């Protein structure tokens, strides 16, 4: 059984996401996974755990680390063990970004594993998407003074971005 299949429905709490390994996994999922999905051998190994090679197994483990973390978070929210609103205020951007990156993986893996794979991750992703849509301007308390921020680097940063675009 794959890591995804053996961990689905797990009642374990999510692992602390402050670990360097988790940050490396999130970076891979959000920055490096999309190009990998163009490789049919990679997609085949997502769909067929028994076909996984030593080369790709560590990358798939990173995918599972992120997906299983948010699966655990979704389970805790769904069970009421973590306050739903608090989880959404704290995690909705990260959950949504992870879900968007992992949706193609989920679609491939669900062909074999079925819809239960990462269903709690999907649940918290849907809640997060809805929460973000309802709070486009955040949740800063109305009537509370805001700190005036001055970006002293805005003009040099614009020039730098322009130089990249014309290079």
PDB file of C-alpha atoms in Angstrom:
ATOM      1  CA  UNK A   1       0.000   0.000   0.000  1.00  0.00           C
ATOM      2  CA  UNK A   2       1.170   3.496  -0.736  1.00  0.00           C
ATOM      3  CA  UNK A   3       1.937   6.056   1.950  1.00  0.00           C
ATOM      4  CA  UNK A   4      -1.162   7.942   0.860  1.00  0.00           C
ATOM      5  CA  UNK A   5      -3.362   4.883   1.195  1.00  0.00           C
ATOM      6  CA  UNK A   6      -1.949   3.786   4.536  1.00  0.00           C
ATOM      7  CA  UNK A   7      -2.292   7.273   6.029  1.00  0.00           C
ATOM      8  CA  UNK A   8      -5.737   8.122   4.697  1.00  0.00           C
ATOM      9  CA  UNK A   9      -8.239   8.424   7.482  1.00  0.00           C
ATOM     10  CA  UNK A  10      -5.438   8.524  10.010  1.00  0.00           C
ATOM     11  CA  UNK A  11      -6.452   9.879  13.383  1.00  0.00           C
ATOM     12  CA  UNK A  12      -2.946  11.083  14.181  1.00  0.00           C
ATOM     13  CA  UNK A  13      -2.432  14.793  14.700  1.00  0.00           C
ATOM     14  CA  UNK A  14      -0.601  16.577  11.916  1.00  0.00           C
ATOM     15  CA  UNK A  15       3.141  16.824  12.375  1.00  0.00           C
ATOM     16  CA  UNK A  16       4.528  20.213  13.364  1.00  0.00           C
ATOM     17  CA  UNK A  17       5.074  22.195  10.179  1.00  0.00           C
ATOM     18  CA  UNK A  18       8.000  24.125  11.676  1.00  0.00           C
ATOM     19  CA  UNK A  19      10.390  21.293  10.807  1.00  0.00           C
ATOM     20  CA  UNK A  20      12.940  21.980   8.049  1.00  0.00           C
ATOM     21  CA  UNK A  21      11.891  18.742   6.306  1.00  0.00           C
ATOM     22  CA  UNK A  22       8.317  19.968   6.066  1.00  0.00           C
ATOM     23  CA  UNK A  23       9.433  23.343   4.720  1.00  0.00           C
ATOM     24  CA  UNK A  24      11.509  21.551   2.087  1.00  0.00           C
ATOM     25  CA  UNK A  25       8.490  19.431   1.199  1.00  0.00           C
ATOM     26  CA  UNK A  26       6.227  22.484   0.902  1.00  0.00           C
ATOM     27  CA  UNK A  27       8.816  24.207  -1.262  1.00  0.00           C
ATOM     28  CA  UNK A  28       8.965  21.196  -3.563  1.00  0.00           C
ATOM     29  CA  UNK A  29       5.178  20.967  -3.813  1.00  0.00           C
ATOM     30  CA  UNK A  30       4.647  24.673  -4.435  1.00  0.00           C
ATOM     31  CA  UNK A  31       7.695  25.400  -6.627  1.00  0.00           C
ATOM     32  CA  UNK A  32       9.039  22.242  -8.262  1.00  0.00           C
ATOM     33  CA  UNK A  33       6.130  19.817  -8.629  1.00  0.00           C
ATOM     34  CA  UNK A  34       4.420  21.358 -11.665  1.00  0.00           C
ATOM     35  CA  UNK A  35       7.327  20.679 -14.063  1.00  0.00           C
ATOM     36  CA  UNK A  36       7.627  17.112 -12.729  1.00  0.00           C
ATOM     37  CA  UNK A  37       3.993  16.485 -13.676  1.00  0.00           C
ATOM     38  CA  UNK A  38       4.925  16.838 -17.352  1.00  0.00           C
ATOM     39  CA  UNK A  39       6.926  13.608 -17.021  1.00  0.00           C
ATOM     40  CA  UNK A  40       4.766  10.537 -17.790  1.00  0.00           C
ATOM     41  CA  UNK A  41       7.116   8.310 -15.748  1.00  0.00           C
ATOM     42  CA  UNK A  42       6.535  10.508 -12.707  1.00  0.00           C
ATOM     43  CA  UNK A  43       2.752  10.445 -13.185  1.00  0.00           C
ATOM     44  CA  UNK A  44       2.858   6.663 -13.617  1.00  0.00           C
ATOM     45  CA  UNK A  45       4.686   6.300 -10.306  1.00  0.00           C
ATOM     46  CA  UNK A  46       2.036   8.445  -8.599  1.00  0.00           C
ATOM     47  CA  UNK A  47      -0.668   6.158  -9.967  1.00  0.00           C
ATOM     48  CA  UNK A  48       1.221   2.903  -9.359  1.00  0.00           C
ATOM     49  CA  UNK A  49       3.049   2.791  -6.008  1.00  0.00           C
ATOM     50  CA  UNK A  50       4.641  -0.558  -6.858  1.00  0.00           C
ATOM     51  CA  UNK A  51       6.387   1.077  -9.837  1.00  0.00           C
ATOM     52  CA  UNK A  52       8.167   3.725  -7.749  1.00  0.00           C
ATOM     53  CA  UNK A  53      11.896   4.039  -8.269  1.00  0.00           C
ATOM     54  CA  UNK A  54      14.543   5.005  -5.754  1.00  0.00           C
ATOM     55  CA  UNK A  55      15.029   8.227  -7.719  1.00  0.00           C
ATOM     56  CA  UNK A  56      11.416   9.402  -7.405  1.00  0.00           C
ATOM     57  CA  UNK A  57      10.450   7.836  -4.070  1.00  0.00           C
ATOM     58  CA  UNK A  58      11.889  10.777  -2.023  1.00  0.00           C
ATOM     59  CA  UNK A  59       9.951  13.293  -4.125  1.00  0.00           C
ATOM     60  CA  UNK A  60       6.732  11.352  -3.681  1.00  0.00           C
ATOM     61  CA  UNK A  61       7.453  11.226   0.059  1.00  0.00           C
ATOM     62  CA  UNK A  62       7.580  15.044   0.037  1.00  0.00           C
ATOM     63  CA  UNK A  63       4.216  15.140  -1.692  1.00  0.00           C
ATOM     64  CA  UNK A  64       2.795  12.767   0.913  1.00  0.00           C
ATOM     65  CA  UNK A  65       4.254  14.802   3.783  1.00  0.00           C
ATOM     66  CA  UNK A  66       2.347  17.892   2.678  1.00  0.00           C
ATOM     67  CA  UNK A  67      -0.862  16.120   1.705  1.00  0.00           C
ATOM     68  CA  UNK A  68      -0.947  14.044   4.881  1.00  0.00           C
ATOM     69  CA  UNK A  69      -0.271  17.111   7.043  1.00  0.00           C
ATOM     70  CA  UNK A  70      -3.303  18.912   5.638  1.00  0.00           C
ATOM     71  CA  UNK A  71      -5.313  15.686   5.734  1.00  0.00           C
ATOM     72  CA  UNK A  72      -4.666  15.624   9.487  1.00  0.00           C
ATOM     73  CA  UNK A  73      -5.540  19.292   9.866  1.00  0.00           C
ATOM     74  CA  UNK A  74      -8.790  18.753   7.973  1.00  0.00           C
ATOM     75  CA  UNK A  75      -9.663  15.789  10.154  1.00  0.00           C
ATOM     76  CA  UNK A  76      -9.062  17.776  13.338  1.00  0.00           C
ATOM     77  CA  UNK A  77     -11.184  20.669  12.061  1.00  0.00           C
ATOM     78  CA  UNK A  78     -13.942  18.320  10.910  1.00  0.00           C
ATOM     79  CA  UNK A  79     -13.975  16.532  14.269  1.00  0.00           C
ATOM     80  CA  UNK A  80     -14.171  19.870  16.089  1.00  0.00           C
ATOM     81  CA  UNK A  81     -10.866  19.307  17.882  1.00  0.00           C
ATOM     82  CA  UNK A  82      -9.465  22.484  16.330  1.00  0.00           C
ATOM     83  CA  UNK A  83     -11.652  25.558  16.099  1.00  0.00           C
ATOM     84  CA  UNK A  84     -12.718  25.940  12.468  1.00  0.00           C
ATOM     85  CA  UNK A  85     -12.514  29.747  12.342  1.00  0.00           C
ATOM     86  CA  UNK A  86      -9.133  29.813  14.048  1.00  0.00           C
ATOM     87  CA  UNK A  87      -7.749  27.214  11.622  1.00  0.00           C
ATOM     88  CA  UNK A  88      -9.059  29.187   8.647  1.00  0.00           C
ATOM     89  CA  UNK A  89      -7.666  32.506   9.883  1.00  0.00           C
ATOM     90  CA  UNK A  90      -4.264  30.912  10.432  1.00  0.00           C
ATOM     91  CA  UNK A  91      -3.988  28.445   7.558  1.00  0.00           C
ATOM     92  CA  UNK A  92      -6.352  29.244   4.682  1.00  0.00           C
ATOM     93  CA  UNK A  93      -3.673  30.677   2.370  1.00  0.00           C
ATOM     94  CA  UNK A  94      -1.287  27.772   2.937  1.00  0.00           C
ATOM     95  CA  UNK A  95      -4.044  25.148   2.639  1.00  0.00           C
ATOM     96  CA  UNK A  96      -5.333  26.671  -0.591  1.00  0.00           C
ATOM     97  CA  UNK A  97      -1.854  26.897  -2.123  1.00  0.00           C
ATOM     98  CA  UNK A  98      -1.055  23.303  -1.166  1.00  0.00           C
ATOM     99  CA  UNK A  99      -4.387  22.023  -2.501  1.00  0.00           C
ATOM    100  CA  UNK A 100      -3.924  23.836  -5.813  1.00  0.00           C
ATOM    101  CA  UNK A 101      -0.458  22.334  -6.183  1.00  0.00           C
ATOM    102  CA  UNK A 102      -1.547  18.831  -5.157  1.00  0.00           C
ATOM    103  CA  UNK A 103      -4.889  18.694  -7.002  1.00  0.00           C
ATOM    104  CA  UNK A 104      -3.339  17.021 -10.085  1.00  0.00           C
ATOM    105  CA  UNK A 105      -1.611  14.441  -7.862  1.00  0.00           C
ATOM    106  CA  UNK A 106      -4.871  13.828  -6.010  1.00  0.00           C
ATOM    107  CA  UNK A 107      -6.755  13.308  -9.275  1.00  0.00           C
ATOM    108  CA  UNK A 108      -4.183  10.770 -10.473  1.00  0.00           C
ATOM    109  CA  UNK A 109      -4.021   8.885  -7.159  1.00  0.00           C
ATOM    110  CA  UNK A 110      -7.813   8.858  -6.692  1.00  0.00           C
ATOM    111  CA  UNK A 111      -8.225   6.854  -9.892  1.00  0.00           C
ATOM    112  CA  UNK A 112      -6.908   3.891  -7.902  1.00  0.00           C
ATOM    113  CA  UNK A 113      -7.533   4.895  -4.267  1.00  0.00           C
ATOM    114  CA  UNK A 114     -10.988   6.400  -4.732  1.00  0.00           C
ATOM    115  CA  UNK A 115     -12.492   9.619  -3.376  1.00  0.00           C
ATOM    116  CA  UNK A 116     -11.516   8.958   0.244  1.00  0.00           C
ATOM    117  CA  UNK A 117      -7.896   9.819  -0.515  1.00  0.00           C
ATOM    118  CA  UNK A 118      -7.157  13.142   1.216  1.00  0.00           C
ATOM    119  CA  UNK A 119     -10.855  13.810   1.697  1.00  0.00           C
ATOM    120  CA  UNK A 120     -10.212  15.798   4.878  1.00  0.00           C
ATOM    121  CA  UNK A 121      -7.552  17.817   3.061  1.00  0.00           C
ATOM    122  CA  UNK A 122     -10.140  18.512   0.360  1.00  0.00           C
ATOM    123  CA  UNK A 123     -12.655  19.498   3.051  1.00  0.00           C
ATOM    124  CA  UNK A 124     -10.336  22.028   4.697  1.00  0.00           C
ATOM    125  CA  UNK A 125      -9.299  23.289   1.228  1.00  0.00           C
ATOM    126  CA  UNK A 126     -12.934  23.988   0.297  1.00  0.00           C
ATOM    127  CA  UNK A 127     -13.490  25.730   3.640  1.00  0.00           C
ATOM    128  CA  UNK A 128     -10.307  27.745   3.044  1.00  0.00           C
ATOM    129  CA  UNK A 129     -11.298  28.769  -0.474  1.00  0.00           C
ATOM    130  CA  UNK A 130     -14.722  29.885   0.753  1.00  0.00           C
ATOM    131  CA  UNK A 131     -13.206  31.707   3.734  1.00  0.00           C
ATOM    132  CA  UNK A 132     -10.735  33.587   1.525  1.00  0.00           C
ATOM    133  CA  UNK A 133     -13.509  34.584  -0.883  1.00  0.00           C
ATOM    134  CA  UNK A 134     -15.569  35.912   2.038  1.00  0.00           C
ATOM    135  CA  UNK A 135     -12.615  37.804   3.544  1.00  0.00           C
ATOM    136  CA  UNK A 136     -10.900  39.386   0.537  1.00  0.00           C
ATOM    137  CA  UNK A 137      -9.623  42.257   2.670  1.00  0.00           C
ATOM    138  CA  UNK A 138      -8.668  40.138   5.642  1.00  0.00           C
ATOM    139  CA  UNK A 139     -10.179  40.290   9.105  1.00  0.00           C
ATOM    140  CA  UNK A 140      -8.540  43.382  10.564  1.00  0.00           C
ATOM    141  CA  UNK A 141     -10.975  44.882  13.084  1.00  0.00           C
ATOM    142  CA  UNK A 142     -13.008  47.736  11.593  1.00  0.00           C
ATOM    143  CA  UNK A 143     -12.356  51.082  13.235  1.00  0.00           C
ATOM    144  CA  UNK A 144      -8.912  50.085  14.497  1.00  0.00           C
ATOM    145  CA  UNK A 145      -6.068  52.343  13.383  1.00  0.00           C
ATOM    146  CA  UNK A 146      -3.657  50.771  10.877  1.00  0.00           C
ATOM    147  CA  UNK A 147       0.096  51.210  10.932  1.00  0.00           C
ATOM    148  CA  UNK A 148       1.306  53.302   7.985  1.00  0.00           C
ATOM    149  CA  UNK A 149       3.949  51.308   6.157  1.00  0.00           C
ATOM    150  CA  UNK A 150       6.495  52.857   3.823  1.00  0.00           C
ATOM    151  CA  UNK A 151       8.301  50.589   1.382  1.00  0.00           C
ATOM    152  CA  UNK A 152      11.552  52.446   0.859  1.00  0.00           C
ATOM    153  CA  UNK A 153      12.603  49.836  -1.703  1.00  0.00           C
ATOM    154  CA  UNK A 154       9.556  50.024  -3.975  1.00  0.00           C
ATOM    155  CA  UNK A 155      11.200  51.950  -6.822  1.00  0.00           C
ATOM    156  CA  UNK A 156      14.445  49.908  -6.925  1.00  0.00           C
ATOM    157  CA  UNK A 157      12.368  46.720  -6.749  1.00  0.00           C
ATOM    158  CA  UNK A 158      10.195  47.854  -9.679  1.00  0.00           C
ATOM    159  CA  UNK A 159      13.324  48.657 -11.683  1.00  0.00           C
ATOM    160  CA  UNK A 160      14.754  45.246 -10.835  1.00  0.00           C
ATOM    161  CA  UNK A 161      11.537  43.480 -11.888  1.00  0.00           C
ATOM    162  CA  UNK A 162      11.533  45.452 -15.129  1.00  0.00           C
ATOM    163  CA  UNK A 163      15.146  44.482 -15.818  1.00  0.00           C
ATOM    164  CA  UNK A 164      14.208  40.822 -15.393  1.00  0.00           C
ATOM    165  CA  UNK A 165      11.300  41.153 -17.809  1.00  0.00           C
ATOM    166  CA  UNK A 166      13.467  42.712 -20.510  1.00  0.00           C
ATOM    167  CA  UNK A 167      16.423  40.368 -20.053  1.00  0.00           C
TER     168      UNK A 167
END
